mmCIF file of N, CA and C in Angstrom:
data_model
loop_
_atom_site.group_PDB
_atom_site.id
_atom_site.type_symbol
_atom_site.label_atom_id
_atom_site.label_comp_id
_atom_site.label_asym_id
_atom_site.label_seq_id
_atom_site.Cartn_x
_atom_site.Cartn_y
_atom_site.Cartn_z
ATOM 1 N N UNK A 1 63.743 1.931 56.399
ATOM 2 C CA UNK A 1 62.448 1.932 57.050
ATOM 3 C C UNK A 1 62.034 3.371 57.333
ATOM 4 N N UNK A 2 60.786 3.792 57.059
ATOM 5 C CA UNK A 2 60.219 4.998 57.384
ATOM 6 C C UNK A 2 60.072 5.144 58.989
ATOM 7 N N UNK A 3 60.994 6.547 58.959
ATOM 8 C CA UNK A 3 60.784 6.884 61.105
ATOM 9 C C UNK A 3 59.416 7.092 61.082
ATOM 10 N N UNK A 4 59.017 6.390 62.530
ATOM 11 C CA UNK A 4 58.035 6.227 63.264
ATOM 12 C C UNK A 4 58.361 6.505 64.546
ATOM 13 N N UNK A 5 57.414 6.567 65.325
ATOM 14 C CA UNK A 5 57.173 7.075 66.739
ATOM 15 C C UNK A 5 56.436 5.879 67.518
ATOM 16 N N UNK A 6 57.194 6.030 68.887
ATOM 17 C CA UNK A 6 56.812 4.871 69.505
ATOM 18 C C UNK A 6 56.579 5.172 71.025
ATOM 19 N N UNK A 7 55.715 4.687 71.685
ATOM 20 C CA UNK A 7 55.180 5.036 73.023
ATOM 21 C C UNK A 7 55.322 3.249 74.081
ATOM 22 N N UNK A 8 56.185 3.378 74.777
ATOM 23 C CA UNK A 8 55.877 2.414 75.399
ATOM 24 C C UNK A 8 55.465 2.162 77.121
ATOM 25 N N UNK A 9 54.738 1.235 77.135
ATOM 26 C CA UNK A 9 54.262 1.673 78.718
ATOM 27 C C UNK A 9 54.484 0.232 79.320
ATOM 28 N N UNK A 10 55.155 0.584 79.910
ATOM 29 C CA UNK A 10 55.507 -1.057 80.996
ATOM 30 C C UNK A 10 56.086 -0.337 82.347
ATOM 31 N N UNK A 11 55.906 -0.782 83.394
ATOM 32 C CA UNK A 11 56.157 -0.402 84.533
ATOM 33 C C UNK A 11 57.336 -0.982 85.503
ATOM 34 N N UNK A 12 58.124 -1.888 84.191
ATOM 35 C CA UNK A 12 59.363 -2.455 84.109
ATOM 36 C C UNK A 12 60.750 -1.594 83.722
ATOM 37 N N UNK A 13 61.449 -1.286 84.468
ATOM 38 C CA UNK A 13 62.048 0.208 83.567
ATOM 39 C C UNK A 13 63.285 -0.859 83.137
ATOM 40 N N UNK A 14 63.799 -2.113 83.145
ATOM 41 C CA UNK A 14 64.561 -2.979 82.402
ATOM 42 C C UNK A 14 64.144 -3.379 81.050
ATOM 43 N N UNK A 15 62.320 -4.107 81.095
ATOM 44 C CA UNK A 15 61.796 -4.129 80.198
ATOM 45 C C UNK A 15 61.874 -2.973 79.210
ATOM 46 N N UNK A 16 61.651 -2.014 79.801
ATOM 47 C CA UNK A 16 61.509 -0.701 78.835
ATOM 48 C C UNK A 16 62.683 -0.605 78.188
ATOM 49 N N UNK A 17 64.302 -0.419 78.965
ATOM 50 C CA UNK A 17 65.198 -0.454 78.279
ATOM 51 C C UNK A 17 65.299 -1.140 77.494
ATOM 52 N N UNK A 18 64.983 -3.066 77.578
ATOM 53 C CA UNK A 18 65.317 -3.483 76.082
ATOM 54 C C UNK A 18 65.157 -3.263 75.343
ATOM 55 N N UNK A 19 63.533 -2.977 75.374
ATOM 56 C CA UNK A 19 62.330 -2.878 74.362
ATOM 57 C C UNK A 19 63.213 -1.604 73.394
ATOM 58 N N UNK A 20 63.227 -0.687 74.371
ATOM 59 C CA UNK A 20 63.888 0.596 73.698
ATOM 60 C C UNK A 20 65.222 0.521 73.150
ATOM 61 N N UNK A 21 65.952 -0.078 73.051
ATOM 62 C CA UNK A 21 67.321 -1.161 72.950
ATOM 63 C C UNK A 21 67.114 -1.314 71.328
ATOM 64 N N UNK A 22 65.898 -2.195 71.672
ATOM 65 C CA UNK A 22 65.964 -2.875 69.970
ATOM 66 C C UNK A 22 65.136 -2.510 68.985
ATOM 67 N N UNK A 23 63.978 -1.243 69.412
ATOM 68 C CA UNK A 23 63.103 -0.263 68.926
ATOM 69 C C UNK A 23 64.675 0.617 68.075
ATOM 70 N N UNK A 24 65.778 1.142 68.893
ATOM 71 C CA UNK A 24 66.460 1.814 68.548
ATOM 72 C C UNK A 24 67.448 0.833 67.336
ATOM 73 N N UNK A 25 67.948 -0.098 67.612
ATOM 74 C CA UNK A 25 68.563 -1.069 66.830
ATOM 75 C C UNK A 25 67.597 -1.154 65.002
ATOM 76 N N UNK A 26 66.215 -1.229 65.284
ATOM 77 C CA UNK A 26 65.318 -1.418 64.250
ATOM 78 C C UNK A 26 64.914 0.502 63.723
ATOM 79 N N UNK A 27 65.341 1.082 63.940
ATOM 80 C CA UNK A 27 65.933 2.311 63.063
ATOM 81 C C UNK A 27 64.461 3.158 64.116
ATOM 82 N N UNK A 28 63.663 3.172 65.109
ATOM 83 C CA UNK A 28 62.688 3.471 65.481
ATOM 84 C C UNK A 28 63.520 4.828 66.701
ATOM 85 N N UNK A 29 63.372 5.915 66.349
ATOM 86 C CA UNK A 29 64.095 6.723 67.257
ATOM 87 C C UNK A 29 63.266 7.376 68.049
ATOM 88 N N UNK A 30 62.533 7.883 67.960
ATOM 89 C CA UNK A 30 61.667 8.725 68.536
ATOM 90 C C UNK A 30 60.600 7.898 69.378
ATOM 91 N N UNK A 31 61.471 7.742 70.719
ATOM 92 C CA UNK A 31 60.529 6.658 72.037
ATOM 93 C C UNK A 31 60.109 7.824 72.587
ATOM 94 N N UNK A 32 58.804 7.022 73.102
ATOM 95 C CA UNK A 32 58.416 7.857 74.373
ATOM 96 C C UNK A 32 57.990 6.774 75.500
ATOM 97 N N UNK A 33 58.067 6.919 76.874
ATOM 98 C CA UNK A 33 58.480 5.852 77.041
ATOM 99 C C UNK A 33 57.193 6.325 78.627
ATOM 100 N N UNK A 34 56.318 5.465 79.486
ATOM 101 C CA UNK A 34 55.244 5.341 80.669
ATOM 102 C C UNK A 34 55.574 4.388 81.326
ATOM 103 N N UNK A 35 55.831 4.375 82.389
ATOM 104 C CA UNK A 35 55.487 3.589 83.836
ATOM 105 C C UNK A 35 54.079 3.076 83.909
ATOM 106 N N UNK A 36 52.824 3.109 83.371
ATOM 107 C CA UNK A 36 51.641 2.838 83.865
ATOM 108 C C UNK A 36 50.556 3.474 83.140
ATOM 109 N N UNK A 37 49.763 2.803 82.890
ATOM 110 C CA UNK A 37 48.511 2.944 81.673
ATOM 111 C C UNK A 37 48.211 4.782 82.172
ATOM 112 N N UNK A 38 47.489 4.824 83.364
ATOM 113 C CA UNK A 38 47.741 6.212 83.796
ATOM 114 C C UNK A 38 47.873 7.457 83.048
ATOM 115 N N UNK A 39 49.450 7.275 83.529
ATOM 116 C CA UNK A 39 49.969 8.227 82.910
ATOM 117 C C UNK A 39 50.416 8.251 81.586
ATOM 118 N N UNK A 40 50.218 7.527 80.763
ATOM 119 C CA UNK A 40 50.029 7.281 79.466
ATOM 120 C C UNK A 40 49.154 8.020 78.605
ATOM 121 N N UNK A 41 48.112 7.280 79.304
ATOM 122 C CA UNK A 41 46.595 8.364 78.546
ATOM 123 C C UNK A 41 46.436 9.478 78.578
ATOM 124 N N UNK A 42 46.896 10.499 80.332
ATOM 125 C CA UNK A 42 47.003 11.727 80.454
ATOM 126 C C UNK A 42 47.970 12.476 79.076
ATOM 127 N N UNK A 43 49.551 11.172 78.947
ATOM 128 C CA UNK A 43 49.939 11.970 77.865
ATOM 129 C C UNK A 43 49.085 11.760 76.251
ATOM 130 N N UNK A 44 48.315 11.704 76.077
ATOM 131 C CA UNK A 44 47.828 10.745 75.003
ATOM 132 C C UNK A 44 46.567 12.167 74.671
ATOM 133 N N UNK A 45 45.842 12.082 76.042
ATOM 134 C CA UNK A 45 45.353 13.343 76.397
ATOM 135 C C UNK A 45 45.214 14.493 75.939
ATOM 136 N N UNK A 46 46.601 15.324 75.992
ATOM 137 C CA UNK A 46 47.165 16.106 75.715
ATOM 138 C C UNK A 46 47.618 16.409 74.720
ATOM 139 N N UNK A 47 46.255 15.732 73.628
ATOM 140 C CA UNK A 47 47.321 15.707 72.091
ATOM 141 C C UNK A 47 47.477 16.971 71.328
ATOM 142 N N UNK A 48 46.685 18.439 71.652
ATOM 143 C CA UNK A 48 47.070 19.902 71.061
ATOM 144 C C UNK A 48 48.629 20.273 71.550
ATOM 145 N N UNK A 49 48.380 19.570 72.513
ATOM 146 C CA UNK A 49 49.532 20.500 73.669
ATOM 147 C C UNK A 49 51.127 19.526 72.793
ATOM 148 N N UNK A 50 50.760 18.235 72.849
ATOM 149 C CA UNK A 50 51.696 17.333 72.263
ATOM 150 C C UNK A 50 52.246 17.458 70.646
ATOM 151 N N UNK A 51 50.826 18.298 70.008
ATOM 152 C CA UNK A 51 51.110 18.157 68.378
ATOM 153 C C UNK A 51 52.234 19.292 68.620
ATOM 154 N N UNK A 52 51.929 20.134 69.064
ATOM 155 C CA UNK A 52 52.873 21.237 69.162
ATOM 156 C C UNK A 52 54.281 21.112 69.678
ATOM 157 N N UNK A 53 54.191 20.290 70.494
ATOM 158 C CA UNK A 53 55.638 20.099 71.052
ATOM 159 C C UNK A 53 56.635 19.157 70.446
ATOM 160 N N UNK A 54 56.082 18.044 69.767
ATOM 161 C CA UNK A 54 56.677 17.204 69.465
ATOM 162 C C UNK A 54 56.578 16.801 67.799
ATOM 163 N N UNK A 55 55.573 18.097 67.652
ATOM 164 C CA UNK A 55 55.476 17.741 66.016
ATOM 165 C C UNK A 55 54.970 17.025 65.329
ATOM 166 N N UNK A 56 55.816 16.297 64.461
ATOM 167 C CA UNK A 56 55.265 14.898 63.572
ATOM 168 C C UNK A 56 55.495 13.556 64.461
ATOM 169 N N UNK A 57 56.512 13.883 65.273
ATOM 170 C CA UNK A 57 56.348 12.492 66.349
ATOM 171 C C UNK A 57 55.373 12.185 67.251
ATOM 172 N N UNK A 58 54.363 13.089 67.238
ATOM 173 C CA UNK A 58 52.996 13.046 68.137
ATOM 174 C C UNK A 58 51.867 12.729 67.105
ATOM 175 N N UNK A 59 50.908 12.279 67.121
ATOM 176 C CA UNK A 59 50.855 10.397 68.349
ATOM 177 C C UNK A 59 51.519 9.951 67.828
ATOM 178 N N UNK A 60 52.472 8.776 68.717
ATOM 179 C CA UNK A 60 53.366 7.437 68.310
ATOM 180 C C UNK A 60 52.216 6.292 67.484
ATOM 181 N N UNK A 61 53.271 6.087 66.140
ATOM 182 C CA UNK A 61 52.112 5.187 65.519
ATOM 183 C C UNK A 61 52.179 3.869 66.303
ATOM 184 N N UNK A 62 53.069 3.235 66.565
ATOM 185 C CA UNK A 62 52.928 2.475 67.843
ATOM 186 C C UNK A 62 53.120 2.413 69.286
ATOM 187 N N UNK A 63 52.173 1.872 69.775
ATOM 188 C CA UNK A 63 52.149 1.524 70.992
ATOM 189 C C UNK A 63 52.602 0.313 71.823
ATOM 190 N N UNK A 64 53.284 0.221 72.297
ATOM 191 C CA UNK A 64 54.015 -1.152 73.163
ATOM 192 C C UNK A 64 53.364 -1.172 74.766
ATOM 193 N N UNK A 65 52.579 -2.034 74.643
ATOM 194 C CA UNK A 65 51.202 -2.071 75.835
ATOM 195 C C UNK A 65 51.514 -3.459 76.804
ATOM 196 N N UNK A 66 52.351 -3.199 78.215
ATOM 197 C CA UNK A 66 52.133 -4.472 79.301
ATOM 198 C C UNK A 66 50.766 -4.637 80.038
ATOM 199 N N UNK A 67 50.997 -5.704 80.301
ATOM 200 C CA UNK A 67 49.318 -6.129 80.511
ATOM 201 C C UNK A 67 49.234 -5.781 82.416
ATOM 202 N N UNK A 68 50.162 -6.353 83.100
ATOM 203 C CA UNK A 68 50.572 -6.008 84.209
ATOM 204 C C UNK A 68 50.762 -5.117 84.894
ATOM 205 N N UNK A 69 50.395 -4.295 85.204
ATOM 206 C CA UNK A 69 50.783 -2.885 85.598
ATOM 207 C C UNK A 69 49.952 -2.145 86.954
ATOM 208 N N UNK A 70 50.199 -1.377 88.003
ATOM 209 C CA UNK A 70 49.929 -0.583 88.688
ATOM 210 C C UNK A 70 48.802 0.377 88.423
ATOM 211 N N UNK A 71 48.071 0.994 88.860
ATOM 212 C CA UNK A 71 47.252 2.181 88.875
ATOM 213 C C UNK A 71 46.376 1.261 87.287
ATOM 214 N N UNK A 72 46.886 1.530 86.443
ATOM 215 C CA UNK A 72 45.808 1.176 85.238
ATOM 216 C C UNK A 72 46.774 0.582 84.651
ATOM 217 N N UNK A 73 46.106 -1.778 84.317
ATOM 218 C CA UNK A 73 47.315 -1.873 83.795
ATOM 219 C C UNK A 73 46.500 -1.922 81.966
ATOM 220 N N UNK A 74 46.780 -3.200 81.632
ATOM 221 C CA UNK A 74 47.027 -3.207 80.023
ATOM 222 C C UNK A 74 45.287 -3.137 79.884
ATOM 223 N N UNK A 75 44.461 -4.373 80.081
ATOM 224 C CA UNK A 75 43.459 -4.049 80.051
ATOM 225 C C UNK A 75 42.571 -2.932 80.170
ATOM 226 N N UNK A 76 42.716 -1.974 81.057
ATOM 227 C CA UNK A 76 41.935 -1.294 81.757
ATOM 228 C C UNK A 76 42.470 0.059 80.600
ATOM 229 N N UNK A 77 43.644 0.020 80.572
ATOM 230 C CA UNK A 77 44.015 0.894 79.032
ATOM 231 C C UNK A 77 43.512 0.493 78.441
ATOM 232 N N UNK A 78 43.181 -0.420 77.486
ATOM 233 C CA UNK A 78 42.534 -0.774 76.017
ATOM 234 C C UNK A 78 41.243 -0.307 75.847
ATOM 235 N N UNK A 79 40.732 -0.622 77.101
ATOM 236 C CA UNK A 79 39.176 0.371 77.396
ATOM 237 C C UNK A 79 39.205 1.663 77.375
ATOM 238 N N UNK A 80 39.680 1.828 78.046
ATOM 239 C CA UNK A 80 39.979 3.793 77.855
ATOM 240 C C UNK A 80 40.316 4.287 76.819
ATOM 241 N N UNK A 81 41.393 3.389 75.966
ATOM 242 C CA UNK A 81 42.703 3.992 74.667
ATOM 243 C C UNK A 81 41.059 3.981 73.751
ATOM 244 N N UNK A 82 40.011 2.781 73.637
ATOM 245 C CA UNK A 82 39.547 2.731 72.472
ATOM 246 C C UNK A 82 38.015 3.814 72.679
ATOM 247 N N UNK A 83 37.880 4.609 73.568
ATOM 248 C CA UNK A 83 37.181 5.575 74.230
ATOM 249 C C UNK A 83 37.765 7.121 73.709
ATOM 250 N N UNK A 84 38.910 7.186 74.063
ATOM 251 C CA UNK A 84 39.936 8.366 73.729
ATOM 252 C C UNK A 84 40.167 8.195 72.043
ATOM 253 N N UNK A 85 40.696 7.159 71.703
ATOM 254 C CA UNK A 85 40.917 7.213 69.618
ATOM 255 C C UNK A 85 39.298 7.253 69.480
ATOM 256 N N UNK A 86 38.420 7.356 69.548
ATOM 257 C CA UNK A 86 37.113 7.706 69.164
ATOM 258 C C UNK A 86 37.050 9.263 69.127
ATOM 259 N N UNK A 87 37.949 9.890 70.311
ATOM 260 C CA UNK A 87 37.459 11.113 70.568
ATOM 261 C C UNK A 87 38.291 11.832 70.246
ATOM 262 N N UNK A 88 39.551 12.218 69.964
ATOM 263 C CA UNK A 88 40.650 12.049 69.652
ATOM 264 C C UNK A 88 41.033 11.817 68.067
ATOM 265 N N UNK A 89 42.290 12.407 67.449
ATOM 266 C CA UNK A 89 42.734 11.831 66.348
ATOM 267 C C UNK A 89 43.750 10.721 66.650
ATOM 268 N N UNK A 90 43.162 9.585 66.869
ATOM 269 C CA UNK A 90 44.071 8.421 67.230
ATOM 270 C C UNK A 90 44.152 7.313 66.664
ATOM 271 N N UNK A 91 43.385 7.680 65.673
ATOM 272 C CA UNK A 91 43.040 5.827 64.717
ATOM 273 C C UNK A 91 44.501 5.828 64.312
ATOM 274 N N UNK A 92 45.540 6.556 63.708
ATOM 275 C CA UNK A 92 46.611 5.842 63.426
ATOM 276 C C UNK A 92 47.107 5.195 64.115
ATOM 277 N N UNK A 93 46.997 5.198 65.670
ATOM 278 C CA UNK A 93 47.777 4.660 66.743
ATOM 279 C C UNK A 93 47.142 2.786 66.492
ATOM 280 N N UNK A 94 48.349 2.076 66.410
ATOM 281 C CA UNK A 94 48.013 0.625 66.770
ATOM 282 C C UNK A 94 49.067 0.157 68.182
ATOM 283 N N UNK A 95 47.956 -0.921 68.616
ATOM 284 C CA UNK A 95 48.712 -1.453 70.035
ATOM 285 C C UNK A 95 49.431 -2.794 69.636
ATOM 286 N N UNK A 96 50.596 -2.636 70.171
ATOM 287 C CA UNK A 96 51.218 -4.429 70.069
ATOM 288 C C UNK A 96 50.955 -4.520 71.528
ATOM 289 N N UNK A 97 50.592 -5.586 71.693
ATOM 290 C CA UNK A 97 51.305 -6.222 73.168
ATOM 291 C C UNK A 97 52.201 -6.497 73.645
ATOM 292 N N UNK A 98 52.916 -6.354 74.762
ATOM 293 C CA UNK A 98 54.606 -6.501 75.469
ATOM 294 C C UNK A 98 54.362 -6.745 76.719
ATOM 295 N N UNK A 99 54.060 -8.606 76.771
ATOM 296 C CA UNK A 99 53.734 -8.761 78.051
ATOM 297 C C UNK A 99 54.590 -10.322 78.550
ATOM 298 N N UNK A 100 54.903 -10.411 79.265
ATOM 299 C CA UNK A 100 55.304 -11.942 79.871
ATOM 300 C C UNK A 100 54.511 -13.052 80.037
ATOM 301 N N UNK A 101 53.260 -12.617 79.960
ATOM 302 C CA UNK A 101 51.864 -13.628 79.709
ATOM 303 C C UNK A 101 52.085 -14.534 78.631
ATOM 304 N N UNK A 102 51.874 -15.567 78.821
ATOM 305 C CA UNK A 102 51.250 -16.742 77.629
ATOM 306 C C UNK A 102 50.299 -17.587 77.908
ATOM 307 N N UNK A 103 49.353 -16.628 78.664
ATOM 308 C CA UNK A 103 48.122 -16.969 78.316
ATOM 309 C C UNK A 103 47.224 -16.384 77.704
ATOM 310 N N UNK A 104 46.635 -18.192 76.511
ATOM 311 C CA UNK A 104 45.921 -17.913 75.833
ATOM 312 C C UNK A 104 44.411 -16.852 76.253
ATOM 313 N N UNK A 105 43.998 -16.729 76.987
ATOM 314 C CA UNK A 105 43.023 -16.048 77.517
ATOM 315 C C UNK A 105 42.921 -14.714 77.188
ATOM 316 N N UNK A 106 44.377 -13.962 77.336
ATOM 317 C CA UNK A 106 44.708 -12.972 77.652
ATOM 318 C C UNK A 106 45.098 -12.297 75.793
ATOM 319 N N UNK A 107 46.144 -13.193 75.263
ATOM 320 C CA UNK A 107 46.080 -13.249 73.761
ATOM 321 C C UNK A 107 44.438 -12.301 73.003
ATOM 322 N N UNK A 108 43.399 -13.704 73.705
ATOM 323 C CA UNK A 108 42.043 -13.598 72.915
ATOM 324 C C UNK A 108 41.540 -12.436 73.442
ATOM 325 N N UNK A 109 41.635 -11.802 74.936
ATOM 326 C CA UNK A 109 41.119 -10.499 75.392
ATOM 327 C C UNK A 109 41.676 -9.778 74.274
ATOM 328 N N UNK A 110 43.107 -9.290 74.051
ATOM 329 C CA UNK A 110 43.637 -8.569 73.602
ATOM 330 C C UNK A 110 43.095 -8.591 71.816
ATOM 331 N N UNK A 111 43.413 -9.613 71.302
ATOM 332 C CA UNK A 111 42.871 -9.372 70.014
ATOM 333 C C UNK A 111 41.439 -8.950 69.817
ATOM 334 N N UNK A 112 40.662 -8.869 70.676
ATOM 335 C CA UNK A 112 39.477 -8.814 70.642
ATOM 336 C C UNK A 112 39.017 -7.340 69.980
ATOM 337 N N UNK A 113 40.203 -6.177 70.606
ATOM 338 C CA UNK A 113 40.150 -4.933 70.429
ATOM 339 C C UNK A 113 40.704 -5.029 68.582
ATOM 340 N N UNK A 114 40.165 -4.070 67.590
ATOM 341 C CA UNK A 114 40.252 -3.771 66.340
ATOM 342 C C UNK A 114 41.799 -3.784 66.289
ATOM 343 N N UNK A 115 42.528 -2.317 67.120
ATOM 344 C CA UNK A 115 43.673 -1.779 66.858
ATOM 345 C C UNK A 115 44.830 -2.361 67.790
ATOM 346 N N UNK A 116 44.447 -3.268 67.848
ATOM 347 C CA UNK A 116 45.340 -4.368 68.592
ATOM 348 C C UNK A 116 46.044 -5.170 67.861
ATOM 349 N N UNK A 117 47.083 -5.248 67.061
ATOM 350 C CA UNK A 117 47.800 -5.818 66.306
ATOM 351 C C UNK A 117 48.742 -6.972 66.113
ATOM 352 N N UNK A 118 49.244 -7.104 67.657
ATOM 353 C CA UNK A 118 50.176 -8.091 67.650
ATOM 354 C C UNK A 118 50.236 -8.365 69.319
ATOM 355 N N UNK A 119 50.806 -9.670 69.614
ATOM 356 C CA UNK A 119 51.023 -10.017 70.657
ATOM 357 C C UNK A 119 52.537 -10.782 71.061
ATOM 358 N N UNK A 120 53.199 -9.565 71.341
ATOM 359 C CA UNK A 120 54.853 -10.200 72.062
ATOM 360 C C UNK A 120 54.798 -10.516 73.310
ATOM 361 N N UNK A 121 55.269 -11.681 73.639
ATOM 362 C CA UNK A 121 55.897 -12.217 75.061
ATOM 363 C C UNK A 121 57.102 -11.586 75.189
ATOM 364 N N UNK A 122 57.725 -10.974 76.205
ATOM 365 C CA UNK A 122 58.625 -10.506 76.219
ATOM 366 C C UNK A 122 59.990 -11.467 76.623
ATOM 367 N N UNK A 123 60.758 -11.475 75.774
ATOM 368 C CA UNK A 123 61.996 -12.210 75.812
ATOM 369 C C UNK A 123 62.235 -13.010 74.697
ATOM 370 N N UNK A 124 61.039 -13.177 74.060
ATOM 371 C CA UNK A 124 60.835 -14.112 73.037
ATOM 372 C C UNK A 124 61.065 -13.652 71.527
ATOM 373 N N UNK A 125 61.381 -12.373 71.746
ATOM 374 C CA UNK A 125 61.003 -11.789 70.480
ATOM 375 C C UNK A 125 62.829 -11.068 70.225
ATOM 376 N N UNK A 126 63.568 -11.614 69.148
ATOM 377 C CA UNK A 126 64.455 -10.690 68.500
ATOM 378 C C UNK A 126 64.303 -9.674 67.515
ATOM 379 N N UNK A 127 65.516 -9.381 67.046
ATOM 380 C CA UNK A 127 65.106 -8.002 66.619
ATOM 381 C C UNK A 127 64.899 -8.063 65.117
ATOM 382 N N UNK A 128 65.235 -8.831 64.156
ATOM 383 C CA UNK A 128 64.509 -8.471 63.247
ATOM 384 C C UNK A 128 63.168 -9.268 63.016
ATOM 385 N N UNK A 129 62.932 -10.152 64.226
ATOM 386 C CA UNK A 129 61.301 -9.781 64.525
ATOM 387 C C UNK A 129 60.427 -8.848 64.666
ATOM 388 N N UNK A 130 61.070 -8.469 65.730
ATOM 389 C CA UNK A 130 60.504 -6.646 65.688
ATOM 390 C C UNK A 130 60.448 -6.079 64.894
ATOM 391 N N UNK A 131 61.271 -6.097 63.961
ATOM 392 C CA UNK A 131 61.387 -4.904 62.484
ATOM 393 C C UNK A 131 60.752 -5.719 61.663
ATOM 394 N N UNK A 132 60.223 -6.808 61.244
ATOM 395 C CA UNK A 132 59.218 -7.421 60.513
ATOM 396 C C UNK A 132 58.321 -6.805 60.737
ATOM 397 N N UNK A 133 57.735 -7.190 62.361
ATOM 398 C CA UNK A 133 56.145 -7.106 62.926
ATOM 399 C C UNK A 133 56.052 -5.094 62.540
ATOM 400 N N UNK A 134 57.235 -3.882 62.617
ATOM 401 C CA UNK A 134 56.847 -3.027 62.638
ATOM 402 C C UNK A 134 56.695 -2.649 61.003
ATOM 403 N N UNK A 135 57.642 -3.378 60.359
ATOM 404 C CA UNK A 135 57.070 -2.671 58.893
ATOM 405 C C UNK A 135 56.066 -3.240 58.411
ATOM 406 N N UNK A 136 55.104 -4.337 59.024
ATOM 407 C CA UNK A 136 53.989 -4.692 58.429
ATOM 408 C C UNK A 136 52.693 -3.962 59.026
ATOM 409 N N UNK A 137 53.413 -2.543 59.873
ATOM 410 C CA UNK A 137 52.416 -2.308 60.023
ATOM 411 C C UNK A 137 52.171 -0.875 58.637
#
C-alpha cells in the first residue's frame, strides 16, 4: 500500500489509540493525531508552516472526523474544513467519519458534504476493513 498521512480528531484519547492501533497495523504511519475540531483546523491552518515541517506528510490525505466533540465538534468542522479546502490546497484531503453514532440522520448530514467519504461506527470496523475503505481511496 502507498504511505499516506493521516489526521485524526476525536476527543477520545482511547478511541484515538485504537484508531491509531490499526491505521498503524494497515501500513498508515504517519498519524497526526487532535483532541477537538479546534485545534485541528488551526493545524490545518498552518499549511506553509506545516509543508515545511512535515514535508510530503502535510496535508494528511485522510481525515478521521468524531462527530461528538468539545469546543468544535464533527459538524461544525465540516463547515469550516469545506471553507478552508476552498482556500487552501486541501482538495486532496477526504473525511471518513469515526463516530459511535448510528444515526441515520447524522450518516445523511455527513454524506451530504462532497469530500466526505465514508462513515465508521466505531467498534464496528476491523482492520482489513480499514485497509479496504483506505485503498479505495
Amino acid at each position: 500500500m502507498k504511505q499516506i498521512s493521516a489526521l485524526i480528531i476525536d476527543d477520545s484519547e482511547i478511541d484515538r489509540y485504537v484508531l491509531k492501533r490499526q491505521l498503524n497495523e494497515v501500513g498508515v504511519v504517519d498519524i497526526f493525531e487532535s483532541d477537538d475540531g479546534s485545534s485541528a483546523l488551526e493545524f490545518l491552518e498552518n499549511y506553509e508552516e506545516n509543508c515545511k515541517i512535515y514535508n510530503k506528510k502535510f496535508p494528511p490525505v485522510v481525515i478521521f472526523l468524531d462527530i461528538n466533540m468539545p469546543i468544535i465538534g464533527g459538524f461544525e468542522f465540516l463547515d469550516k474544513f469545506a471553507e478552508l479546502r476552498n482556500r487552501l490546497a486541501l482538495k486532496s484531503c477526504v473525511i471518513m467519519m469515526y463516530s459511535s453514532s448510528e444515526r441515520a440522520e447524522d450518516r445523511e448530514k455527513a454524506s451530504s458534504f462532497d469530500f466526505v467519504k465514508d462513515y465508521m461506527t466505531k467498534g464496528e470496523m476491523n482492520t482489513q476493513e480499514l485497509r479496504a475503505k483506505i485503498e479505495a481511496l
